[in-house]
PDB file of C-alpha atoms and ligand atoms in Angstrom:
ATOM      1  CA  MET A   1       0.000   0.000   0.000  1.00  0.00           C
ATOM      2  CA  ALA A   2       1.373   3.480  -0.894  1.00  0.00           C
ATOM      3  CA  ASN A   3       1.630   6.191   1.749  1.00  0.00           C
ATOM      4  CA  GLY A   4      -2.052   6.948   1.865  1.00  0.00           C
ATOM      5  CA  LYS A   5      -3.909   7.226   5.097  1.00  0.00           C
ATOM      6  CA  VAL A   6      -7.500   7.203   6.250  1.00  0.00           C
ATOM      7  CA  TYR A   7      -8.795   9.424   9.043  1.00  0.00           C
ATOM      8  CA  LEU A   8     -12.042   8.109  10.483  1.00  0.00           C
ATOM      9  CA  ILE A   9     -13.483  11.332  11.849  1.00  0.00           C
ATOM     10  CA  GLY A  10     -16.411  11.957  14.168  1.00  0.00           C
ATOM     11  CA  ALA A  11     -18.027  15.305  13.345  1.00  0.00           C
ATOM     12  CA  GLY A  12     -20.094  15.491  16.524  1.00  0.00           C
ATOM     13  CA  PRO A  13     -23.864  15.785  16.776  1.00  0.00           C
ATOM     14  CA  GLY A  14     -24.351  18.726  14.414  1.00  0.00           C
ATOM     15  CA  ASP A  15     -23.080  22.106  15.610  1.00  0.00           C
ATOM     16  CA  VAL A  16     -19.914  22.593  13.592  1.00  0.00           C
ATOM     17  CA  GLU A  17     -18.228  24.272  16.570  1.00  0.00           C
ATOM     18  CA  LEU A  18     -18.234  20.888  18.314  1.00  0.00           C
ATOM     19  CA  LEU A  19     -15.617  19.527  15.879  1.00  0.00           C
ATOM     20  CA  THR A  20     -12.283  18.739  17.531  1.00  0.00           C
ATOM     21  CA  LEU A  21      -9.114  20.584  16.567  1.00  0.00           C
ATOM     22  CA  LYS A  22      -7.738  17.251  15.416  1.00  0.00           C
ATOM     23  CA  ALA A  23     -10.702  16.768  13.078  1.00  0.00           C
ATOM     24  CA  VAL A  24     -10.206  20.234  11.604  1.00  0.00           C
ATOM     25  CA  ARG A  25      -6.520  19.488  10.979  1.00  0.00           C
ATOM     26  CA  ALA A  26      -7.296  16.154   9.320  1.00  0.00           C
ATOM     27  CA  LEU A  27      -9.988  17.734   7.120  1.00  0.00           C
ATOM     28  CA  ALA A  28      -7.479  20.341   5.946  1.00  0.00           C
ATOM     29  CA  ALA A  29      -4.943  17.622   5.091  1.00  0.00           C
ATOM     30  CA  ALA A  30      -7.386  15.463   3.123  1.00  0.00           C
ATOM     31  CA  ASP A  31      -7.209  14.850  -0.635  1.00  0.00           C
ATOM     32  CA  VAL A  32     -10.548  13.038  -0.552  1.00  0.00           C
ATOM     33  CA  VAL A  33     -13.458  13.571   1.844  1.00  0.00           C
ATOM     34  CA  LEU A  34     -16.226  11.001   2.228  1.00  0.00           C
ATOM     35  CA  LEU A  35     -19.240  12.526   3.951  1.00  0.00           C
ATOM     36  CA  ASP A  36     -22.081  10.721   5.702  1.00  0.00           C
ATOM     37  CA  ASP A  37     -25.690  11.933   5.600  1.00  0.00           C
ATOM     38  CA  LEU A  38     -25.895  13.277   9.133  1.00  0.00           C
ATOM     39  CA  VAL A  39     -22.726  15.372   8.919  1.00  0.00           C
ATOM     40  CA  ASN A  40     -23.284  19.133   8.934  1.00  0.00           C
ATOM     41  CA  ARG A  41     -22.053  20.396   5.530  1.00  0.00           C
ATOM     42  CA  GLU A  42     -20.477  23.380   7.326  1.00  0.00           C
ATOM     43  CA  VAL A  43     -17.478  21.090   7.970  1.00  0.00           C
ATOM     44  CA  LEU A  44     -16.550  21.660   4.326  1.00  0.00           C
ATOM     45  CA  GLN A  45     -15.243  25.134   5.243  1.00  0.00           C
ATOM     46  CA  PHE A  46     -12.198  23.335   6.708  1.00  0.00           C
ATOM     47  CA  VAL A  47     -11.525  21.248   3.583  1.00  0.00           C
ATOM     48  CA  ASP A  48      -8.964  22.232   0.950  1.00  0.00           C
ATOM     49  CA  PRO A  49     -10.956  23.549  -2.068  1.00  0.00           C
ATOM     50  CA  ALA A  50      -8.857  21.247  -4.287  1.00  0.00           C
ATOM     51  CA  ALA A  51      -9.976  18.139  -2.379  1.00  0.00           C
ATOM     52  CA  ARG A  52     -12.541  15.769  -3.841  1.00  0.00           C
ATOM     53  CA  VAL A  53     -15.740  15.561  -1.779  1.00  0.00           C
ATOM     54  CA  ILE A  54     -17.919  12.457  -2.114  1.00  0.00           C
ATOM     55  CA  GLU A  55     -21.341  12.049  -0.491  1.00  0.00           C
ATOM     56  CA  VAL A  56     -21.525   8.473   0.740  1.00  0.00           C
ATOM     57  CA  GLY A  57     -24.631   8.443   2.903  1.00  0.00           C
ATOM     58  CA  LYS A  58     -27.553   6.184   2.202  1.00  0.00           C
ATOM     59  CA  ARG A  59     -28.895   8.861  -0.128  1.00  0.00           C
ATOM     60  CA  GLY A  60     -25.585   8.855  -2.002  1.00  0.00           C
ATOM     61  CA  GLY A  61     -27.014   6.817  -4.859  1.00  0.00           C
ATOM     62  CA  CYS A  62     -24.331   4.151  -5.157  1.00  0.00           C
ATOM     63  CA  ARG A  63     -25.337   0.896  -6.767  1.00  0.00           C
ATOM     64  CA  SER A  64     -23.644  -1.694  -4.535  1.00  0.00           C
ATOM     65  CA  THR A  65     -24.445  -1.904  -0.808  1.00  0.00           C
ATOM     66  CA  PRO A  66     -23.393   1.446   0.619  1.00  0.00           C
ATOM     67  CA  GLN A  67     -21.101  -0.043   3.255  1.00  0.00           C
ATOM     68  CA  ALA A  68     -19.109  -2.221   0.839  1.00  0.00           C
ATOM     69  CA  PHE A  69     -18.964   0.647  -1.644  1.00  0.00           C
ATOM     70  CA  ILE A  70     -17.625   3.075   0.958  1.00  0.00           C
ATOM     71  CA  GLU A  71     -15.004   0.609   2.182  1.00  0.00           C
ATOM     72  CA  ARG A  72     -13.827  -0.048  -1.378  1.00  0.00           C
ATOM     73  CA  GLN A  73     -13.560   3.688  -2.079  1.00  0.00           C
ATOM     74  CA  MET A  74     -11.453   4.307   1.041  1.00  0.00           C
ATOM     75  CA  ILE A  75      -9.144   1.384   0.269  1.00  0.00           C
ATOM     76  CA  ARG A  76      -8.749   2.469  -3.357  1.00  0.00           C
ATOM     77  CA  PHE A  77      -7.845   6.073  -2.509  1.00  0.00           C
ATOM     78  CA  ALA A  78      -5.485   5.087   0.313  1.00  0.00           C
ATOM     79  CA  ALA A  79      -3.755   2.604  -2.007  1.00  0.00           C
ATOM     80  CA  ALA A  80      -3.265   5.444  -4.483  1.00  0.00           C
ATOM     81  CA  GLY A  81      -1.408   7.396  -1.780  1.00  0.00           C
ATOM     82  CA  LYS A  82      -4.247   9.789  -0.952  1.00  0.00           C
ATOM     83  CA  VAL A  83      -5.145  11.170   2.451  1.00  0.00           C
ATOM     84  CA  VAL A  84      -8.775  10.243   3.012  1.00  0.00           C
ATOM     85  CA  ALA A  85     -11.110  11.883   5.550  1.00  0.00           C
ATOM     86  CA  ARG A  86     -14.063   9.623   6.256  1.00  0.00           C
ATOM     87  CA  VAL A  87     -16.465  11.856   8.179  1.00  0.00           C
ATOM     88  CA  LYS A  88     -19.319  10.472  10.252  1.00  0.00           C
ATOM     89  CA  GLY A  89     -21.899  12.036  12.534  1.00  0.00           C
ATOM     90  CA  GLY A  90     -21.253  11.922  16.275  1.00  0.00           C
ATOM     91  CA  ASP A  91     -18.486   9.503  17.190  1.00  0.00           C
ATOM     92  CA  PRO A  92     -17.391   6.942  14.584  1.00  0.00           C
ATOM     93  CA  PHE A  93     -17.296   4.154  17.176  1.00  0.00           C
ATOM     94  CA  MET A  94     -20.769   4.785  18.583  1.00  0.00           C
ATOM     95  CA  PHE A  95     -23.360   3.001  16.438  1.00  0.00           C
ATOM     96  CA  GLY A  96     -21.396   4.271  13.468  1.00  0.00           C
ATOM     97  CA  ARG A  97     -19.958   1.129  11.872  1.00  0.00           C
ATOM     98  CA  GLY A  98     -16.521   2.540  12.643  1.00  0.00           C
ATOM     99  CA  GLY A  99     -15.345  -0.836  13.930  1.00  0.00           C
ATOM    100  CA  GLU A 100     -16.305  -2.540  10.675  1.00  0.00           C
ATOM    101  CA  GLU A 101     -14.559   0.099   8.611  1.00  0.00           C
ATOM    102  CA  VAL A 102     -11.348  -0.010  10.642  1.00  0.00           C
ATOM    103  CA  ALA A 103     -11.285  -3.802  10.293  1.00  0.00           C
ATOM    104  CA  ALA A 104     -11.804  -3.627   6.517  1.00  0.00           C
ATOM    105  CA  LEU A 105      -9.090  -0.988   6.145  1.00  0.00           C
ATOM    106  CA  ARG A 106      -6.620  -2.950   8.266  1.00  0.00           C
ATOM    107  CA  ARG A 107      -7.324  -6.119   6.277  1.00  0.00           C
ATOM    108  CA  ALA A 108      -6.492  -4.188   3.125  1.00  0.00           C
ATOM    109  CA  GLY A 109      -3.236  -2.924   4.674  1.00  0.00           C
ATOM    110  CA  ALA A 110      -4.329   0.716   4.919  1.00  0.00           C
ATOM    111  CA  THR A 111      -3.198   3.004   7.742  1.00  0.00           C
ATOM    112  CA  VAL A 112      -6.129   4.346   9.718  1.00  0.00           C
ATOM    113  CA  ASP A 113      -6.413   6.896  12.528  1.00  0.00           C
ATOM    114  CA  VAL A 114      -9.630   7.341  14.491  1.00  0.00           C
ATOM    115  CA  ILE A 115     -10.572  10.859  15.565  1.00  0.00           C
ATOM    116  CA  ASN A 116     -13.331  10.827  18.154  1.00  0.00           C
ATOM    117  CA  GLY A 117     -16.325  13.113  17.969  1.00  0.00           C
ATOM    118  CA  ILE A 118     -18.947  14.029  20.545  1.00  0.00           C
ATOM    119  CA  THR A 119     -21.601  11.369  20.306  1.00  0.00           C
ATOM    120  CA  SER A 120     -25.186  12.561  19.885  1.00  0.00           C
ATOM    121  CA  GLY A 121     -26.182  10.424  22.874  1.00  0.00           C
ATOM    122  CA  ILE A 122     -24.272  12.845  25.101  1.00  0.00           C
ATOM    123  CA  GLY A 123     -24.313  16.020  22.961  1.00  0.00           C
ATOM    124  CA  ALA A 124     -28.058  16.124  22.227  1.00  0.00           C
ATOM    125  CA  PRO A 125     -29.145  15.702  25.871  1.00  0.00           C
ATOM    126  CA  ALA A 126     -26.492  18.243  26.902  1.00  0.00           C
ATOM    127  CA  ALA A 127     -28.035  20.749  24.502  1.00  0.00           C
ATOM    128  CA  LEU A 128     -31.075  20.610  26.793  1.00  0.00           C
ATOM    129  CA  GLY A 129     -28.916  20.753  29.905  1.00  0.00           C
ATOM    130  CA  ILE A 130     -29.387  17.034  30.622  1.00  0.00           C
ATOM    131  CA  PRO A 131     -26.295  15.291  32.037  1.00  0.00           C
ATOM    132  CA  VAL A 132     -26.429  11.597  31.154  1.00  0.00           C
ATOM    133  CA  THR A 133     -24.876  10.749  34.508  1.00  0.00           C
ATOM    134  CA  HIS A 134     -25.491  12.418  37.855  1.00  0.00           C
ATOM    135  CA  ARG A 135     -24.201  10.829  41.016  1.00  0.00           C
ATOM    136  CA  ASP A 136     -27.380  11.558  42.953  1.00  0.00           C
ATOM    137  CA  LEU A 137     -29.700  10.153  40.300  1.00  0.00           C
ATOM    138  CA  CYS A 138     -28.180   7.119  38.569  1.00  0.00           C
ATOM    139  CA  HIS A 139     -25.382   4.554  38.719  1.00  0.00           C
ATOM    140  CA  GLY A 140     -24.248   5.202  35.181  1.00  0.00           C
ATOM    141  CA  VAL A 141     -25.503   5.308  31.637  1.00  0.00           C
ATOM    142  CA  THR A 142     -26.480   2.632  29.134  1.00  0.00           C
ATOM    143  CA  PHE A 143     -26.299   3.450  25.414  1.00  0.00           C
ATOM    144  CA  LEU A 144     -28.516   1.289  23.259  1.00  0.00           C
ATOM    145  CA  THR A 145     -29.995   1.139  19.803  1.00  0.00           C
ATOM    146  CA  GLY A 146     -33.717   1.062  19.165  1.00  0.00           C
ATOM    147  CA  HIS A 147     -33.135  -0.643  15.866  1.00  0.00           C
ATOM    148  CA  THR A 148     -31.221  -3.915  15.877  1.00  0.00           C
ATOM    149  CA  ARG A 149     -30.021  -5.687  12.761  1.00  0.00           C
ATOM    150  CA  ASP A 150     -31.970  -8.873  13.569  1.00  0.00           C
ATOM    151  CA  ASP A 151     -34.958  -7.340  15.406  1.00  0.00           C
ATOM    152  CA  THR A 152     -33.929  -8.961  18.697  1.00  0.00           C
ATOM    153  CA  GLU A 153     -35.098  -7.114  21.807  1.00  0.00           C
ATOM    154  CA  PRO A 154     -32.904  -6.246  24.769  1.00  0.00           C
ATOM    155  CA  ASP A 155     -33.562  -7.640  28.243  1.00  0.00           C
ATOM    156  CA  TRP A 156     -36.040  -4.925  29.285  1.00  0.00           C
ATOM    157  CA  ALA A 157     -36.228  -6.116  32.893  1.00  0.00           C
ATOM    158  CA  ALA A 158     -32.432  -5.964  33.242  1.00  0.00           C
ATOM    159  CA  LEU A 159     -32.417  -2.441  31.801  1.00  0.00           C
ATOM    160  CA  ALA A 160     -35.260  -1.386  34.092  1.00  0.00           C
ATOM    161  CA  ARG A 161     -33.329  -2.737  37.102  1.00  0.00           C
ATOM    162  CA  SER A 162     -29.978  -1.291  36.069  1.00  0.00           C
ATOM    163  CA  GLY A 163     -30.371   2.061  37.796  1.00  0.00           C
ATOM    164  CA  THR A 164     -28.655   3.667  34.791  1.00  0.00           C
ATOM    165  CA  THR A 165     -29.837   6.403  32.445  1.00  0.00           C
ATOM    166  CA  LEU A 166     -30.994   4.828  29.183  1.00  0.00           C
ATOM    167  CA  VAL A 167     -29.872   6.690  26.076  1.00  0.00           C
ATOM    168  CA  ILE A 168     -31.466   5.291  22.951  1.00  0.00           C
ATOM    169  CA  TYR A 169     -30.214   5.928  19.419  1.00  0.00           C
ATOM    170  CA  MET A 170     -32.399   5.230  16.367  1.00  0.00           C
ATOM    171  CA  GLY A 171     -35.367   4.715  18.659  1.00  0.00           C
ATOM    172  CA  MET A 172     -38.061   6.804  16.994  1.00  0.00           C
ATOM    173  CA  ALA A 173     -39.603   4.158  14.736  1.00  0.00           C
ATOM    174  CA  ASN A 174     -39.951   1.703  17.633  1.00  0.00           C
ATOM    175  CA  LEU A 175     -40.602   4.167  20.437  1.00  0.00           C
ATOM    176  CA  ALA A 176     -43.969   2.700  21.429  1.00  0.00           C
ATOM    177  CA  SER A 177     -42.586  -0.831  21.675  1.00  0.00           C
ATOM    178  CA  ILE A 178     -39.490   0.380  23.573  1.00  0.00           C
ATOM    179  CA  VAL A 179     -41.760   2.084  26.105  1.00  0.00           C
ATOM    180  CA  ALA A 180     -43.974  -1.017  26.348  1.00  0.00           C
ATOM    181  CA  GLY A 181     -40.904  -3.224  26.911  1.00  0.00           C
ATOM    182  CA  LEU A 182     -39.560  -1.009  29.690  1.00  0.00           C
ATOM    183  CA  LEU A 183     -42.947  -0.792  31.415  1.00  0.00           C
ATOM    184  CA  ARG A 184     -43.270  -4.588  31.171  1.00  0.00           C
ATOM    185  CA  GLY A 185     -39.749  -4.843  32.549  1.00  0.00           C
ATOM    186  CA  GLY A 186     -40.800  -2.908  35.637  1.00  0.00           C
ATOM    187  CA  LEU A 187     -39.625   0.668  34.998  1.00  0.00           C
ATOM    188  CA  ARG A 188     -41.929   3.181  36.695  1.00  0.00           C
ATOM    189  CA  ALA A 189     -44.467   4.824  34.376  1.00  0.00           C
ATOM    190  CA  ALA A 190     -43.567   8.212  35.921  1.00  0.00           C
ATOM    191  CA  THR A 191     -39.848   7.888  35.068  1.00  0.00           C
ATOM    192  CA  PRO A 192     -38.791  11.130  33.329  1.00  0.00           C
ATOM    193  CA  ALA A 193     -38.122  10.852  29.583  1.00  0.00           C
ATOM    194  CA  ALA A 194     -36.844  13.358  27.033  1.00  0.00           C
ATOM    195  CA  VAL A 195     -36.479  13.259  23.257  1.00  0.00           C
ATOM    196  CA  VAL A 196     -34.173  15.592  21.343  1.00  0.00           C
ATOM    197  CA  GLN A 197     -34.321  15.792  17.561  1.00  0.00           C
ATOM    198  CA  ASN A 198     -31.509  17.495  15.586  1.00  0.00           C
ATOM    199  CA  GLY A 199     -29.681  18.167  18.842  1.00  0.00           C
ATOM    200  CA  THR A 200     -27.224  21.122  18.827  1.00  0.00           C
ATOM    201  CA  LEU A 201     -28.507  22.398  15.469  1.00  0.00           C
ATOM    202  CA  PRO A 202     -30.730  25.468  14.919  1.00  0.00           C
ATOM    203  CA  SER A 203     -33.495  23.002  13.952  1.00  0.00           C
ATOM    204  CA  GLN A 204     -33.320  21.297  17.371  1.00  0.00           C
ATOM    205  CA  ARG A 205     -36.693  20.307  18.824  1.00  0.00           C
ATOM    206  CA  SER A 206     -37.495  18.395  21.955  1.00  0.00           C
ATOM    207  CA  VAL A 207     -40.087  17.115  24.367  1.00  0.00           C
ATOM    208  CA  VAL A 208     -39.756  16.283  28.047  1.00  0.00           C
ATOM    209  CA  SER A 209     -42.333  13.905  29.442  1.00  0.00           C
ATOM    210  CA  THR A 210     -42.605  10.623  31.313  1.00  0.00           C
ATOM    211  CA  LEU A 211     -42.015   7.068  30.178  1.00  0.00           C
ATOM    212  CA  ALA A 212     -45.771   6.422  29.993  1.00  0.00           C
ATOM    213  CA  ASP A 213     -46.520   9.551  27.955  1.00  0.00           C
ATOM    214  CA  VAL A 214     -43.427  10.104  25.855  1.00  0.00           C
ATOM    215  CA  ALA A 215     -44.625   8.326  22.705  1.00  0.00           C
ATOM    216  CA  ASP A 216     -47.816  10.413  22.642  1.00  0.00           C
ATOM    217  CA  ALA A 217     -45.862  13.603  23.370  1.00  0.00           C
ATOM    218  CA  VAL A 218     -43.512  12.850  20.459  1.00  0.00           C
ATOM    219  CA  ALA A 219     -46.434  12.155  18.111  1.00  0.00           C
ATOM    220  CA  GLN A 220     -48.222  15.315  19.211  1.00  0.00           C
ATOM    221  CA  ALA A 221     -45.121  17.453  18.684  1.00  0.00           C
ATOM    222  CA  GLY A 222     -44.409  15.749  15.356  1.00  0.00           C
ATOM    223  CA  LEU A 223     -40.824  14.885  16.287  1.00  0.00           C
ATOM    224  CA  GLY A 224     -38.934  12.472  14.048  1.00  0.00           C
ATOM    225  CA  SER A 225     -35.420  11.193  13.324  1.00  0.00           C
ATOM    226  CA  PRO A 226     -32.646  11.810  13.981  1.00  0.00           C
ATOM    227  CA  ALA A 227     -33.412  11.907  17.667  1.00  0.00           C
ATOM    228  CA  ILE A 228     -32.047  10.703  20.974  1.00  0.00           C
ATOM    229  CA  VAL A 229     -34.367   9.323  23.646  1.00  0.00           C
ATOM    230  CA  VAL A 230     -33.247   9.734  27.258  1.00  0.00           C
ATOM    231  CA  ILE A 231     -35.045   7.746  29.938  1.00  0.00           C
ATOM    232  CA  GLY A 232     -34.184   8.191  33.596  1.00  0.00           C
ATOM    233  CA  GLU A 233     -34.284  10.682  36.435  1.00  0.00           C
ATOM    234  CA  VAL A 234     -31.729  12.943  34.709  1.00  0.00           C
ATOM    235  CA  ALA A 235     -34.269  13.738  31.974  1.00  0.00           C
ATOM    236  CA  ALA A 236     -36.136  15.881  34.511  1.00  0.00           C
ATOM    237  CA  LEU A 237     -33.088  18.180  34.628  1.00  0.00           C
ATOM    238  CA  ALA A 238     -33.870  19.529  31.139  1.00  0.00           C
ATOM    239  CA  ASP A 239     -33.469  23.297  31.196  1.00  0.00           C
ATOM    240  CA  VAL A 240     -36.923  24.776  30.701  1.00  0.00           C
ATOM    241  CA  GLN A 241     -35.377  27.977  29.317  1.00  0.00           C
ATOM    242  CA  GLN A 242     -33.800  25.958  26.516  1.00  0.00           C
ATOM    243  CA  LEU A 243     -36.844  23.816  26.042  1.00  0.00           C
ATOM    244  CA  GLU A 244     -39.384  26.599  25.653  1.00  0.00           C
ATOM    245  CA  PRO A 245     -38.197  27.920  22.279  1.00  0.00           C
ATOM    246  CA  ALA A 246     -38.244  24.342  20.967  1.00  0.00           C
ATOM    247  CA  LEU A 247     -41.825  23.882  22.160  1.00  0.00           C
ATOM    248  CA  ALA A 248     -42.817  27.247  20.752  1.00  0.00           C
ATOM    249  CA  ALA A 249     -41.524  26.114  17.376  1.00  0.00           C
ATOM    250  CA  VAL A 250     -43.838  23.111  17.584  1.00  0.00           C
ATOM    251  CA  ALA A 251     -46.957  25.114  18.493  1.00  0.00           C
TER     252      ALA A 251
HETATM  253  C1  SAM B 301     -26.409   5.509  12.866  1.00  0.00           C
HETATM  254  S1  SAM B 301     -26.565   6.359  14.393  1.00  0.00           S
HETATM  255  C2  SAM B 301     -25.045   7.215  14.410  1.00  0.00           C
HETATM  256  C3  SAM B 301     -24.690   7.750  15.764  1.00  0.00           C
HETATM  257  C4  SAM B 301     -23.422   8.571  15.747  1.00  0.00           C
HETATM  258  N1  SAM B 301     -22.270   7.773  15.403  1.00  0.00           N
HETATM  259  C5  SAM B 301     -23.183   9.259  17.080  1.00  0.00           C
HETATM  260  O1  SAM B 301     -22.213   8.939  17.777  1.00  0.00           O
HETATM  261  O2  SAM B 301     -23.989  10.136  17.424  1.00  0.00           O
HETATM  262  C6  SAM B 301     -27.734   7.609  13.955  1.00  0.00           C
HETATM  263  C7  SAM B 301     -28.566   8.032  15.152  1.00  0.00           C
HETATM  264  O3  SAM B 301     -27.838   8.954  15.949  1.00  0.00           O
HETATM  265  C8  SAM B 301     -28.735   9.839  16.564  1.00  0.00           C
HETATM  266  N2  SAM B 301     -28.387  11.220  16.169  1.00  0.00           N
HETATM  267  C9  SAM B 301     -27.425  11.589  15.332  1.00  0.00           C
HETATM  268  N3  SAM B 301     -27.341  12.937  15.279  1.00  0.00           N
HETATM  269  C10 SAM B 301     -28.293  13.420  16.113  1.00  0.00           C
HETATM  270  C11 SAM B 301     -28.685  14.719  16.535  1.00  0.00           C
HETATM  271  N4  SAM B 301     -28.093  15.809  16.076  1.00  0.00           N
HETATM  272  N5  SAM B 301     -29.691  14.825  17.431  1.00  0.00           N
HETATM  273  C12 SAM B 301     -30.294  13.726  17.939  1.00  0.00           C
HETATM  274  N6  SAM B 301     -29.956  12.474  17.584  1.00  0.00           N
HETATM  275  C13 SAM B 301     -28.955  12.311  16.693  1.00  0.00           C
HETATM  276  C14 SAM B 301     -30.138   9.442  16.128  1.00  0.00           C
HETATM  277  O4  SAM B 301     -30.637   8.541  17.077  1.00  0.00           O
HETATM  278  C15 SAM B 301     -29.840   8.769  14.814  1.00  0.00           C
HETATM  279  O5  SAM B 301     -30.884   7.897  14.443  1.00  0.00           O
END
């Protein structure tokens, strides 16, 4: 393999100012930039105008499966000696297929550096003033996906018992069944719950409710993906000052 290199970059939840300095430096060094759907296009201000920018999200229109296509592109450019910036939303190793991509690149003999980003599961709640851990309110935090590859369900009772904040990615389509599972598992109906769509962006919208009512509140407010669902006592710490403009936008 020639001296090419791949930077697997997390762009954070949306607000371009949440990029790391390391990400900005790697973007400036890149010959080729591969951009995922959820990445704020404002990151392009840090890219050399001579660099090639390729949209590789699911709406990118490639014929083969997107993942295999993206991996082939990265390997091809790195083998040609190019510096490749593969930019993903949030953190590349948090529900971002970063592990699969690093493995594919290593198998092909490419050099790869991972540059962490702020994951939306922490950044979106924080935009409402919600800390995902709080020593008076929980024992920790559990990050989970609401959309598994094989439709298997988590152990709801274990999650309900865990005493941790539950932060759910990709949970909007299955929100009602997630809520039903947690209630069945023994989590209190009055447990605070918050949902943040487009967290950290000007289009951010949110609701704060309870486990029992959150699915209705989301439907009423018309919230959709991409959104983070936070379930646990910390959700009650949402800053009403920050929430009100979001609710006003809904009304
Ligand atoms: C495929 S996962 C990628 C997660 C990403 N790697 C991360 O660390 O945030 C996509 C999911 O992330 C969440 N997400 C991404 N950006 C978001 C944002 N700005 N606000 C709320 N949720 C977001 C949503 O749950 C969305 O369905």
